[in-house]
PDB file of C-alpha atoms and ligand atoms in Angstrom:
ATOM      1  CA  MET A  15     -10.733  25.604 -16.075  1.00 51.00           C
ATOM      2  CA  ALA A  16     -14.164  24.696 -14.715  1.00 54.00           C
ATOM      3  CA  ASP A  17     -15.803  24.632 -18.136  1.00 67.00           C
ATOM      4  CA  VAL A  18     -13.138  22.420 -19.695  1.00 81.00           C
ATOM      5  CA  ALA A  19     -14.165  18.766 -19.819  1.00 89.00           C
ATOM      6  CA  PRO A  20     -12.091  16.786 -17.301  1.00 96.00           C
ATOM      7  CA  LEU A  21      -9.602  14.249 -18.602  1.00 97.00           C
ATOM      8  CA  VAL A  22     -10.870  11.695 -16.078  1.00 98.00           C
ATOM      9  CA  ARG A  23     -14.433  11.567 -14.840  1.00 98.00           C
ATOM     10  CA  ILE A  24     -15.442   8.965 -12.285  1.00 98.00           C
ATOM     11  CA  GLU A  25     -19.151   8.792 -11.556  1.00 97.00           C
ATOM     12  CA  GLY A  26     -20.899   6.713  -8.918  1.00 98.00           C
ATOM     13  CA  LEU A  27     -18.222   4.044  -8.921  1.00 98.00           C
ATOM     14  CA  TYR A  28     -18.907   0.929  -6.901  1.00 98.00           C
ATOM     15  CA  LYS A  29     -16.737  -2.149  -6.703  1.00 98.00           C
ATOM     16  CA  SER A  30     -17.421  -5.268  -4.702  1.00 98.00           C
ATOM     17  CA  PHE A  31     -15.495  -8.503  -4.452  1.00 97.00           C
ATOM     18  CA  GLY A  32     -18.161 -11.038  -3.617  1.00 96.00           C
ATOM     19  CA  ARG A  33     -19.775  -9.660  -0.481  1.00 96.00           C
ATOM     20  CA  LEU A  34     -16.972  -7.233   0.245  1.00 97.00           C
ATOM     21  CA  ASP A  35     -17.924  -3.712  -0.805  1.00 98.00           C
ATOM     22  CA  VAL A  36     -14.639  -1.982  -1.518  1.00 98.00           C
ATOM     23  CA  LEU A  37     -15.677   1.176  -3.380  1.00 98.00           C
ATOM     24  CA  LYS A  38     -18.975   2.672  -2.297  1.00 98.00           C
ATOM     25  CA  GLY A  39     -19.846   5.458  -4.672  1.00 98.00           C
ATOM     26  CA  ILE A  40     -16.763   7.364  -5.771  1.00 98.00           C
ATOM     27  CA  ASP A  41     -17.121  10.594  -7.747  1.00 98.00           C
ATOM     28  CA  LEU A  42     -13.942  12.263  -8.891  1.00 98.00           C
ATOM     29  CA  LYS A  43     -12.826  14.531 -11.698  1.00 98.00           C
ATOM     30  CA  VAL A  44      -9.283  15.072 -12.831  1.00 98.00           C
ATOM     31  CA  GLN A  45      -8.576  17.978 -15.144  1.00 97.00           C
ATOM     32  CA  GLN A  46      -5.898  17.848 -17.813  1.00 97.00           C
ATOM     33  CA  GLY A  47      -2.536  18.557 -16.151  1.00 97.00           C
ATOM     34  CA  GLN A  48      -3.852  18.132 -12.626  1.00 98.00           C
ATOM     35  CA  LYS A  49      -1.995  16.115  -9.998  1.00 98.00           C
ATOM     36  CA  ILE A  50      -4.202  14.355  -7.513  1.00 98.00           C
ATOM     37  CA  SER A  51      -2.828  12.579  -4.487  1.00 98.00           C
ATOM     38  CA  LEU A  52      -4.885   9.783  -3.051  1.00 98.00           C
ATOM     39  CA  ILE A  53      -4.214   9.091   0.602  1.00 98.00           C
ATOM     40  CA  GLY A  54      -5.873   6.927   3.191  1.00 98.00           C
ATOM     41  CA  PRO A  55      -5.456   3.895   5.393  1.00 97.00           C
ATOM     42  CA  SER A  56      -4.552   0.497   4.051  1.00 96.00           C
ATOM     43  CA  GLY A  57      -7.628  -1.307   2.755  1.00 97.00           C
ATOM     44  CA  SER A  58      -9.562   1.874   1.981  1.00 98.00           C
ATOM     45  CA  GLY A  59      -9.765   1.023  -1.731  1.00 98.00           C
ATOM     46  CA  LYS A  60      -7.036   3.201  -3.270  1.00 98.00           C
ATOM     47  CA  THR A  61      -5.484   0.442  -5.353  1.00 98.00           C
ATOM     48  CA  THR A  62      -8.873  -0.837  -6.442  1.00 98.00           C
ATOM     49  CA  LEU A  63      -9.808   2.656  -7.600  1.00 98.00           C
ATOM     50  CA  LEU A  64      -6.653   2.976  -9.707  1.00 98.00           C
ATOM     51  CA  ARG A  65      -7.185  -0.495 -11.124  1.00 97.00           C
ATOM     52  CA  CYS A  66     -10.715   0.420 -12.161  1.00 97.00           C
ATOM     53  CA  VAL A  67      -9.380   3.475 -14.010  1.00 97.00           C
ATOM     54  CA  ASN A  68      -7.457   1.308 -16.446  1.00 92.00           C
ATOM     55  CA  TYR A  69     -10.008  -1.491 -16.249  1.00 94.00           C
ATOM     56  CA  LEU A  70      -7.776  -4.034 -14.575  1.00 94.00           C
ATOM     57  CA  GLU A  71     -10.882  -4.296 -12.403  1.00 95.00           C
ATOM     58  CA  GLU A  72     -14.366  -4.135 -13.820  1.00 94.00           C
ATOM     59  CA  PRO A  73     -16.554  -1.734 -11.847  1.00 95.00           C
ATOM     60  CA  THR A  74     -19.604  -3.290 -10.247  1.00 95.00           C
ATOM     61  CA  ARG A  75     -21.543  -0.119 -10.963  1.00 95.00           C
ATOM     62  CA  GLY A  76     -20.811   3.380 -12.198  1.00 96.00           C
ATOM     63  CA  SER A  77     -18.747   4.856 -14.979  1.00 95.00           C
ATOM     64  CA  ILE A  78     -15.271   6.069 -15.700  1.00 96.00           C
ATOM     65  CA  TYR A  79     -14.647   8.301 -18.680  1.00 96.00           C
ATOM     66  CA  ILE A  80     -11.279   9.301 -20.017  1.00 95.00           C
ATOM     67  CA  ASP A  81     -11.433  12.042 -22.618  1.00 93.00           C
ATOM     68  CA  ASN A  82     -15.188  11.514 -22.613  1.00 92.00           C
ATOM     69  CA  GLU A  83     -14.730   7.896 -23.571  1.00 91.00           C
ATOM     70  CA  LEU A  84     -16.241   5.195 -21.359  1.00 92.00           C
ATOM     71  CA  ILE A  85     -13.531   2.900 -20.059  1.00 93.00           C
ATOM     72  CA  GLY A  86     -13.725  -0.798 -20.791  1.00 92.00           C
ATOM     73  CA  GLN A  87     -17.212  -0.755 -22.263  1.00 90.00           C
ATOM     74  CA  ARG A  88     -19.070   0.543 -25.238  1.00 88.00           C
ATOM     75  CA  GLN A  89     -22.402   2.225 -24.964  1.00 85.00           C
ATOM     76  CA  VAL A  90     -24.729   0.762 -27.574  1.00 87.00           C
ATOM     77  CA  GLY A  91     -28.089   2.465 -27.225  1.00 88.00           C
ATOM     78  CA  ALA A  92     -29.166   1.812 -23.674  1.00 87.00           C
ATOM     79  CA  ARG A  93     -26.847  -1.152 -23.278  1.00 89.00           C
ATOM     80  CA  ARG A  94     -23.203  -1.471 -22.382  1.00 87.00           C
ATOM     81  CA  LEU A  95     -21.113  -4.098 -24.046  1.00 89.00           C
ATOM     82  CA  PRO A  96     -17.593  -5.083 -23.067  1.00 88.00           C
ATOM     83  CA  MET A  97     -14.852  -3.647 -25.243  1.00 91.00           C
ATOM     84  CA  GLY A  98     -12.937  -6.002 -27.467  1.00 90.00           C
ATOM     85  CA  ASP A  99      -9.361  -6.826 -26.527  1.00 89.00           C
ATOM     86  CA  GLY A 100      -7.891  -4.602 -29.211  1.00 88.00           C
ATOM     87  CA  GLU A 101      -9.980  -1.641 -28.179  1.00 89.00           C
ATOM     88  CA  LEU A 102      -9.118  -2.229 -24.538  1.00 91.00           C
ATOM     89  CA  ALA A 103      -5.401  -2.410 -25.350  1.00 89.00           C
ATOM     90  CA  ARG A 104      -5.603   0.841 -27.318  1.00 87.00           C
ATOM     91  CA  MET A 105      -7.360   2.528 -24.441  1.00 90.00           C
ATOM     92  CA  ARG A 106      -4.938   1.200 -21.839  1.00 91.00           C
ATOM     93  CA  ALA A 107      -2.011   2.380 -23.930  1.00 91.00           C
ATOM     94  CA  GLY A 108      -3.035   5.922 -23.040  1.00 93.00           C
ATOM     95  CA  ILE A 109      -2.744   5.259 -19.314  1.00 96.00           C
ATOM     96  CA  GLY A 110       0.624   4.674 -17.705  1.00 96.00           C
ATOM     97  CA  MET A 111       0.691   2.745 -14.465  1.00 95.00           C
ATOM     98  CA  VAL A 112       3.569   2.428 -12.027  1.00 96.00           C
ATOM     99  CA  PHE A 113       3.222  -0.051  -9.195  1.00 93.00           C
ATOM    100  CA  GLN A 114       5.001  -0.670  -5.939  1.00 91.00           C
ATOM    101  CA  ARG A 115       6.762  -3.605  -7.599  1.00 87.00           C
ATOM    102  CA  PHE A 116       8.499  -2.634 -10.780  1.00 78.00           C
ATOM    103  CA  ASN A 117       7.535  -5.653 -12.893  1.00 88.00           C
ATOM    104  CA  LEU A 118      10.327  -5.163 -15.388  1.00 95.00           C
ATOM    105  CA  PHE A 119      10.984  -8.143 -17.638  1.00 96.00           C
ATOM    106  CA  PRO A 120      14.071  -9.771 -16.083  1.00 96.00           C
ATOM    107  CA  HIS A 121      15.311 -11.310 -19.335  1.00 97.00           C
ATOM    108  CA  LEU A 122      15.231  -8.018 -21.249  1.00 98.00           C
ATOM    109  CA  SER A 123      17.733  -5.179 -21.068  1.00 98.00           C
ATOM    110  CA  VAL A 124      16.644  -1.775 -19.841  1.00 98.00           C
ATOM    111  CA  LEU A 125      16.315  -0.522 -23.404  1.00 98.00           C
ATOM    112  CA  GLU A 126      14.377  -3.580 -24.556  1.00 98.00           C
ATOM    113  CA  ASN A 127      12.016  -3.218 -21.586  1.00 98.00           C
ATOM    114  CA  ILE A 128      11.220   0.310 -22.668  1.00 98.00           C
ATOM    115  CA  ILE A 129      10.762  -0.212 -26.405  1.00 98.00           C
ATOM    116  CA  LEU A 130       8.674  -3.388 -26.113  1.00 97.00           C
ATOM    117  CA  GLY A 131       5.327  -1.595 -25.719  1.00 94.00           C
ATOM    118  CA  PRO A 132       5.948   0.976 -28.450  1.00 96.00           C
ATOM    119  CA  LEU A 133       6.993  -1.819 -30.859  1.00 96.00           C
ATOM    120  CA  LYS A 134       4.306  -4.374 -30.014  1.00 93.00           C
ATOM    121  CA  VAL A 135       1.340  -2.261 -29.009  1.00 91.00           C
ATOM    122  CA  LEU A 136       1.855   0.993 -30.897  1.00 92.00           C
ATOM    123  CA  GLY A 137       3.577  -0.516 -33.947  1.00 94.00           C
ATOM    124  CA  ARG A 138       6.433   1.993 -33.882  1.00 96.00           C
ATOM    125  CA  GLU A 139       9.556   1.633 -35.971  1.00 97.00           C
ATOM    126  CA  ARG A 140      12.477   0.295 -33.961  1.00 98.00           C
ATOM    127  CA  GLY A 141      14.687   3.316 -34.645  1.00 98.00           C
ATOM    128  CA  GLU A 142      12.014   5.726 -33.557  1.00 97.00           C
ATOM    129  CA  ALA A 143      11.274   3.672 -30.425  1.00 98.00           C
ATOM    130  CA  VAL A 144      14.953   3.542 -29.475  1.00 98.00           C
ATOM    131  CA  GLU A 145      15.314   7.278 -29.923  1.00 98.00           C
ATOM    132  CA  LEU A 146      12.367   8.000 -27.645  1.00 98.00           C
ATOM    133  CA  ALA A 147      13.599   5.415 -25.110  1.00 98.00           C
ATOM    134  CA  GLU A 148      16.992   7.105 -24.962  1.00 98.00           C
ATOM    135  CA  ASP A 149      15.351  10.496 -24.408  1.00 97.00           C
ATOM    136  CA  LEU A 150      13.316   9.037 -21.581  1.00 98.00           C
ATOM    137  CA  LEU A 151      16.310   7.257 -20.053  1.00 98.00           C
ATOM    138  CA  ASN A 152      18.078  10.587 -20.077  1.00 97.00           C
ATOM    139  CA  LYS A 153      15.109  12.233 -18.414  1.00 96.00           C
ATOM    140  CA  VAL A 154      15.095   9.705 -15.548  1.00 96.00           C
ATOM    141  CA  GLY A 155      18.875   9.849 -15.265  1.00 96.00           C
ATOM    142  CA  MET A 156      19.460   6.289 -16.445  1.00 97.00           C
ATOM    143  CA  LEU A 157      20.919   6.575 -19.935  1.00 97.00           C
ATOM    144  CA  ASN A 158      24.177   4.993 -18.755  1.00 97.00           C
ATOM    145  CA  LYS A 159      22.196   1.842 -17.791  1.00 98.00           C
ATOM    146  CA  ARG A 160      20.678   1.455 -21.242  1.00 98.00           C
ATOM    147  CA  ASP A 161      22.113  -2.051 -21.750  1.00 98.00           C
ATOM    148  CA  ALA A 162      21.964  -3.282 -18.148  1.00 98.00           C
ATOM    149  CA  PHE A 163      19.528  -5.938 -16.949  1.00 98.00           C
ATOM    150  CA  PRO A 164      17.020  -5.242 -14.184  1.00 97.00           C
ATOM    151  CA  GLU A 165      18.738  -7.465 -11.601  1.00 96.00           C
ATOM    152  CA  GLN A 166      21.878  -5.346 -11.937  1.00 97.00           C
ATOM    153  CA  LEU A 167      19.997  -2.254 -10.774  1.00 96.00           C
ATOM    154  CA  SER A 168      18.890  -0.942  -7.406  1.00 96.00           C
ATOM    155  CA  GLY A 169      15.199  -0.728  -6.583  1.00 95.00           C
ATOM    156  CA  GLY A 170      15.236   3.019  -7.147  1.00 96.00           C
ATOM    157  CA  GLN A 171      16.860   2.598 -10.549  1.00 97.00           C
ATOM    158  CA  GLN A 172      14.392  -0.124 -11.516  1.00 96.00           C
ATOM    159  CA  GLN A 173      11.503   2.094 -10.544  1.00 96.00           C
ATOM    160  CA  ARG A 174      12.876   4.951 -12.652  1.00 97.00           C
ATOM    161  CA  ILE A 175      13.082   2.517 -15.574  1.00 97.00           C
ATOM    162  CA  ALA A 176       9.487   1.457 -14.902  1.00 97.00           C
ATOM    163  CA  ILE A 177       8.459   5.115 -15.116  1.00 97.00           C
ATOM    164  CA  ALA A 178      10.381   5.556 -18.372  1.00 98.00           C
ATOM    165  CA  ARG A 179       8.714   2.426 -19.732  1.00 97.00           C
ATOM    166  CA  ALA A 180       5.281   3.809 -18.917  1.00 97.00           C
ATOM    167  CA  LEU A 181       6.152   7.164 -20.506  1.00 97.00           C
ATOM    168  CA  ALA A 182       7.328   5.443 -23.684  1.00 97.00           C
ATOM    169  CA  MET A 183       3.675   4.807 -24.494  1.00 96.00           C
ATOM    170  CA  ARG A 184       3.126   8.567 -24.487  1.00 96.00           C
ATOM    171  CA  PRO A 185       0.274   8.302 -21.982  1.00 97.00           C
ATOM    172  CA  LYS A 186      -2.124  11.132 -21.355  1.00 96.00           C
ATOM    173  CA  LEU A 187      -2.521  10.007 -17.760  1.00 98.00           C
ATOM    174  CA  MET A 188      -0.125   8.455 -15.255  1.00 98.00           C
ATOM    175  CA  LEU A 189      -1.233   6.398 -12.261  1.00 98.00           C
ATOM    176  CA  PHE A 190       1.209   5.755  -9.436  1.00 98.00           C
ATOM    177  CA  ASP A 191       0.375   3.176  -6.791  1.00 97.00           C
ATOM    178  CA  GLU A 192       2.766   3.535  -3.861  1.00 97.00           C
ATOM    179  CA  ALA A 193       5.649   3.763  -6.286  1.00 96.00           C
ATOM    180  CA  THR A 194       8.180   4.262  -3.498  1.00 96.00           C
ATOM    181  CA  SER A 195       6.791   1.991  -0.773  1.00 94.00           C
ATOM    182  CA  ALA A 196       8.985  -0.992  -1.573  1.00 93.00           C
ATOM    183  CA  LEU A 197      12.203   1.026  -1.734  1.00 94.00           C
ATOM    184  CA  ASP A 198      14.946   1.377   0.827  1.00 93.00           C
ATOM    185  CA  PRO A 199      14.579   4.830   2.401  1.00 93.00           C
ATOM    186  CA  GLU A 200      17.707   6.230   0.765  1.00 94.00           C
ATOM    187  CA  LEU A 201      16.314   5.407  -2.703  1.00 95.00           C
ATOM    188  CA  VAL A 202      12.925   7.060  -2.282  1.00 96.00           C
ATOM    189  CA  GLY A 203      14.178  10.550  -3.105  1.00 96.00           C
ATOM    190  CA  GLU A 204      15.471   9.747  -6.576  1.00 96.00           C
ATOM    191  CA  VAL A 205      12.111   8.301  -7.618  1.00 96.00           C
ATOM    192  CA  LEU A 206      10.131  11.178  -6.134  1.00 97.00           C
ATOM    193  CA  ALA A 207      12.433  13.584  -7.988  1.00 97.00           C
ATOM    194  CA  VAL A 208      11.504  11.951 -11.296  1.00 97.00           C
ATOM    195  CA  MET A 209       7.805  12.094 -10.395  1.00 97.00           C
ATOM    196  CA  ARG A 210       8.129  15.737  -9.420  1.00 97.00           C
ATOM    197  CA  LYS A 211       9.798  16.570 -12.730  1.00 97.00           C
ATOM    198  CA  LEU A 212       6.999  14.847 -14.581  1.00 97.00           C
ATOM    199  CA  ALA A 213       4.455  16.841 -12.595  1.00 97.00           C
ATOM    200  CA  GLU A 214       6.219  20.079 -13.432  1.00 97.00           C
ATOM    201  CA  GLU A 215       6.137  19.189 -17.110  1.00 96.00           C
ATOM    202  CA  GLY A 216       2.358  19.129 -16.941  1.00 97.00           C
ATOM    203  CA  MET A 217       1.583  15.403 -16.869  1.00 98.00           C
ATOM    204  CA  THR A 218      -1.830  14.502 -15.476  1.00 98.00           C
ATOM    205  CA  MET A 219      -1.196  12.255 -12.481  1.00 98.00           C
ATOM    206  CA  ILE A 220      -3.121  10.307  -9.877  1.00 98.00           C
ATOM    207  CA  ILE A 221      -0.712   9.409  -7.122  1.00 98.00           C
ATOM    208  CA  VAL A 222      -1.371   6.980  -4.286  1.00 98.00           C
ATOM    209  CA  THR A 223       1.308   7.686  -1.743  1.00 96.00           C
ATOM    210  CA  HIS A 224       2.297   7.614   1.898  1.00 94.00           C
ATOM    211  CA  GLU A 225       4.823  10.366   1.296  1.00 95.00           C
ATOM    212  CA  MET A 226       2.812  13.192   2.803  1.00 95.00           C
ATOM    213  CA  ARG A 227       5.410  15.905   2.245  1.00 95.00           C
ATOM    214  CA  PHE A 228       5.585  14.956  -1.403  1.00 96.00           C
ATOM    215  CA  ALA A 229       1.805  14.851  -1.722  1.00 97.00           C
ATOM    216  CA  GLU A 230       1.542  18.248  -0.107  1.00 96.00           C
ATOM    217  CA  THR A 231       4.055  19.930  -2.358  1.00 96.00           C
ATOM    218  CA  VAL A 232       3.300  18.272  -5.699  1.00 97.00           C
ATOM    219  CA  SER A 233      -0.498  17.990  -5.777  1.00 97.00           C
ATOM    220  CA  ASP A 234      -3.230  20.356  -6.847  1.00 97.00           C
ATOM    221  CA  GLN A 235      -5.783  18.306  -4.958  1.00 97.00           C
ATOM    222  CA  VAL A 236      -5.589  15.767  -2.184  1.00 98.00           C
ATOM    223  CA  VAL A 237      -8.236  13.098  -1.817  1.00 98.00           C
ATOM    224  CA  PHE A 238      -8.565  11.315   1.500  1.00 98.00           C
ATOM    225  CA  MET A 239     -10.274   7.938   1.238  1.00 98.00           C
ATOM    226  CA  ALA A 240     -11.481   5.672   3.999  1.00 98.00           C
ATOM    227  CA  ASP A 241     -13.654   2.558   3.845  1.00 97.00           C
ATOM    228  CA  GLY A 242     -14.370   2.901   0.153  1.00 98.00           C
ATOM    229  CA  ASN A 243     -15.510   6.508   0.272  1.00 98.00           C
ATOM    230  CA  ILE A 244     -13.958   9.859  -0.385  1.00 98.00           C
ATOM    231  CA  VAL A 245     -14.041  11.453   3.038  1.00 98.00           C
ATOM    232  CA  GLU A 246     -12.483  14.747   2.089  1.00 98.00           C
ATOM    233  CA  GLN A 247     -11.024  16.412  -0.963  1.00 98.00           C
ATOM    234  CA  GLY A 248      -9.343  19.761  -1.323  1.00 98.00           C
ATOM    235  CA  PRO A 249      -6.133  21.663  -1.922  1.00 98.00           C
ATOM    236  CA  PRO A 250      -3.169  20.233   0.018  1.00 98.00           C
ATOM    237  CA  ARG A 251      -3.178  22.995   2.588  1.00 97.00           C
ATOM    238  CA  GLN A 252      -6.823  22.411   3.420  1.00 97.00           C
ATOM    239  CA  VAL A 253      -6.490  18.664   3.827  1.00 97.00           C
ATOM    240  CA  PHE A 254      -3.091  18.518   5.518  1.00 97.00           C
ATOM    241  CA  ARG A 255      -3.186  21.618   7.695  1.00 96.00           C
ATOM    242  CA  GLU A 256      -6.698  22.946   8.028  1.00 96.00           C
ATOM    243  CA  SER A 257      -8.917  19.866   7.892  1.00 96.00           C
ATOM    244  CA  GLN A 258     -12.061  20.103   9.968  1.00 95.00           C
ATOM    245  CA  VAL A 259     -12.810  16.409   9.416  1.00 97.00           C
ATOM    246  CA  GLU A 260     -11.920  14.276  12.401  1.00 97.00           C
ATOM    247  CA  ARG A 261     -11.399  11.129  10.313  1.00 97.00           C
ATOM    248  CA  THR A 262      -8.786  12.941   8.202  1.00 97.00           C
ATOM    249  CA  ARG A 263      -7.049  14.412  11.205  1.00 97.00           C
ATOM    250  CA  ALA A 264      -6.852  11.056  12.950  1.00 97.00           C
ATOM    251  CA  PHE A 265      -5.282   9.483   9.881  1.00 97.00           C
ATOM    252  CA  LEU A 266      -2.725  12.249   9.508  1.00 96.00           C
ATOM    253  CA  ARG A 267      -1.832  12.038  13.209  1.00 95.00           C
ATOM    254  CA  ALA A 268      -1.327   8.287  12.926  1.00 94.00           C
ATOM    255  CA  VAL A 269       0.870   8.687   9.838  1.00 91.00           C
ATOM    256  CA  GLN A 270       2.966  11.421  11.416  1.00 83.00           C
ATOM    257  CA  GLU A 271       3.718   9.326  14.469  1.00 75.00           C
ATOM    258  CA  HIS A 272       5.894   7.116  12.263  1.00 64.00           C
TER     259      HIS A 272
HETATM  260  P1  ADP Q 308      -5.694   0.058  -0.466  1.00 55.65           P
HETATM  261  O1  ADP Q 308      -4.935   0.138  -1.732  1.00 55.65           O
HETATM  262  O2  ADP Q 308      -6.315   1.344  -0.049  1.00 55.65           O
HETATM  263  O3  ADP Q 308      -4.881  -0.539   0.651  1.00 55.65           O
HETATM  264  P2  ADP Q 308      -7.183  -2.013  -1.795  1.00 55.65           P
HETATM  265  O4  ADP Q 308      -7.925  -1.382  -2.917  1.00 55.65           O
HETATM  266  O5  ADP Q 308      -5.939  -2.759  -2.117  1.00 55.65           O
HETATM  267  O6  ADP Q 308      -6.927  -0.926  -0.660  1.00 55.65           O
HETATM  268  O7  ADP Q 308      -8.125  -3.027  -1.046  1.00 55.65           O
HETATM  269  C1  ADP Q 308      -9.373  -2.663  -0.513  1.00 55.65           C
HETATM  270  C2  ADP Q 308     -10.066  -3.903   0.007  1.00 55.65           C
HETATM  271  O8  ADP Q 308     -10.387  -4.721  -1.090  1.00 55.65           O
HETATM  272  C3  ADP Q 308      -9.224  -4.736   0.938  1.00 55.65           C
HETATM  273  O9  ADP Q 308     -10.046  -5.239   1.940  1.00 55.65           O
HETATM  274  C4  ADP Q 308      -8.736  -5.844   0.053  1.00 55.65           C
HETATM  275  O10 ADP Q 308      -8.469  -7.004   0.779  1.00 55.65           O
HETATM  276  C5  ADP Q 308      -9.893  -6.029  -0.894  1.00 55.65           C
HETATM  277  N1  ADP Q 308      -9.504  -6.559  -2.209  1.00 55.65           N
HETATM  278  C6  ADP Q 308      -8.704  -5.944  -3.113  1.00 55.65           C
HETATM  279  N2  ADP Q 308      -8.564  -6.687  -4.227  1.00 55.65           N
HETATM  280  C7  ADP Q 308      -9.307  -7.809  -4.023  1.00 55.65           C
HETATM  281  C8  ADP Q 308      -9.594  -8.973  -4.806  1.00 55.65           C
HETATM  282  N3  ADP Q 308      -9.092  -9.132  -6.050  1.00 55.65           N
HETATM  283  N4  ADP Q 308     -10.387  -9.913  -4.264  1.00 55.65           N
HETATM  284  C9  ADP Q 308     -10.914  -9.752  -3.035  1.00 55.65           C
HETATM  285  N5  ADP Q 308     -10.698  -8.681  -2.249  1.00 55.65           N
HETATM  286  C10 ADP Q 308      -9.902  -7.717  -2.732  1.00 55.65           C
HETATM  287 MG1   MG Q 309      -2.955  -0.245  -2.198  1.00 55.65          MG
END
């Protein structure tokens, strides 16, 4: 695996908002099919890192490559020029993102929410898009809600639809930003189950989560971030059970007290 080019390569990534330095030199590789959990205290830069990966934020410095392609910019000789909107949209189409808030379109049915991207961005035929959407609805256990509207669904159901919508773009990478944090506790499990299934099917995933049990059992690698740096990275057992890093241990103790 080591000699295979990583799907995601983050090199020397810095991001500042005005005077606030949020990411301070992040290096991270994600191999095809790998699941990486990103944990760390609030404000450590996890969301900003994910947002840089699909160029919702422009890095202040550093590079992110997906499939060896620089994200958001084009290298022209020694210079970097911003990508055009079309190019950026094409690139983003390969990256699925699921947020804490589901952001479904309230005026569209479940099915219409899912086929919108494939129709508008990928130029798929409607029949083909509907067929894929139904497959995905089946996968997330929501085929019977095909014609419902978002407000008629629970938070857990809406989040499963949001995952199906992201998958409808046939992404090569899925980013999850606290996908279960806004849910009532009894609805968390159904969303994690869908994420776990996706992981087992070989999807490449970067998962920001506070669900430590889930992170421990689903991930190949766990990355602990604090204050804009990666403090520790390793297999789940190393980070969760055998960490020698006091900063990591303190965080895990604080999380477990809840
Ligand atoms: P996390 O997801 O780990 O909680 P974030 O990446 O959301 O951390 O935020 C890291 C820091 O960056 C926080 O101090 C936050 O207030 C700040 N921040 C995030 N986005 C912006 C923004 N658009 N403008 C200014 N500050 C921001
Ligand atoms: Mg966040």
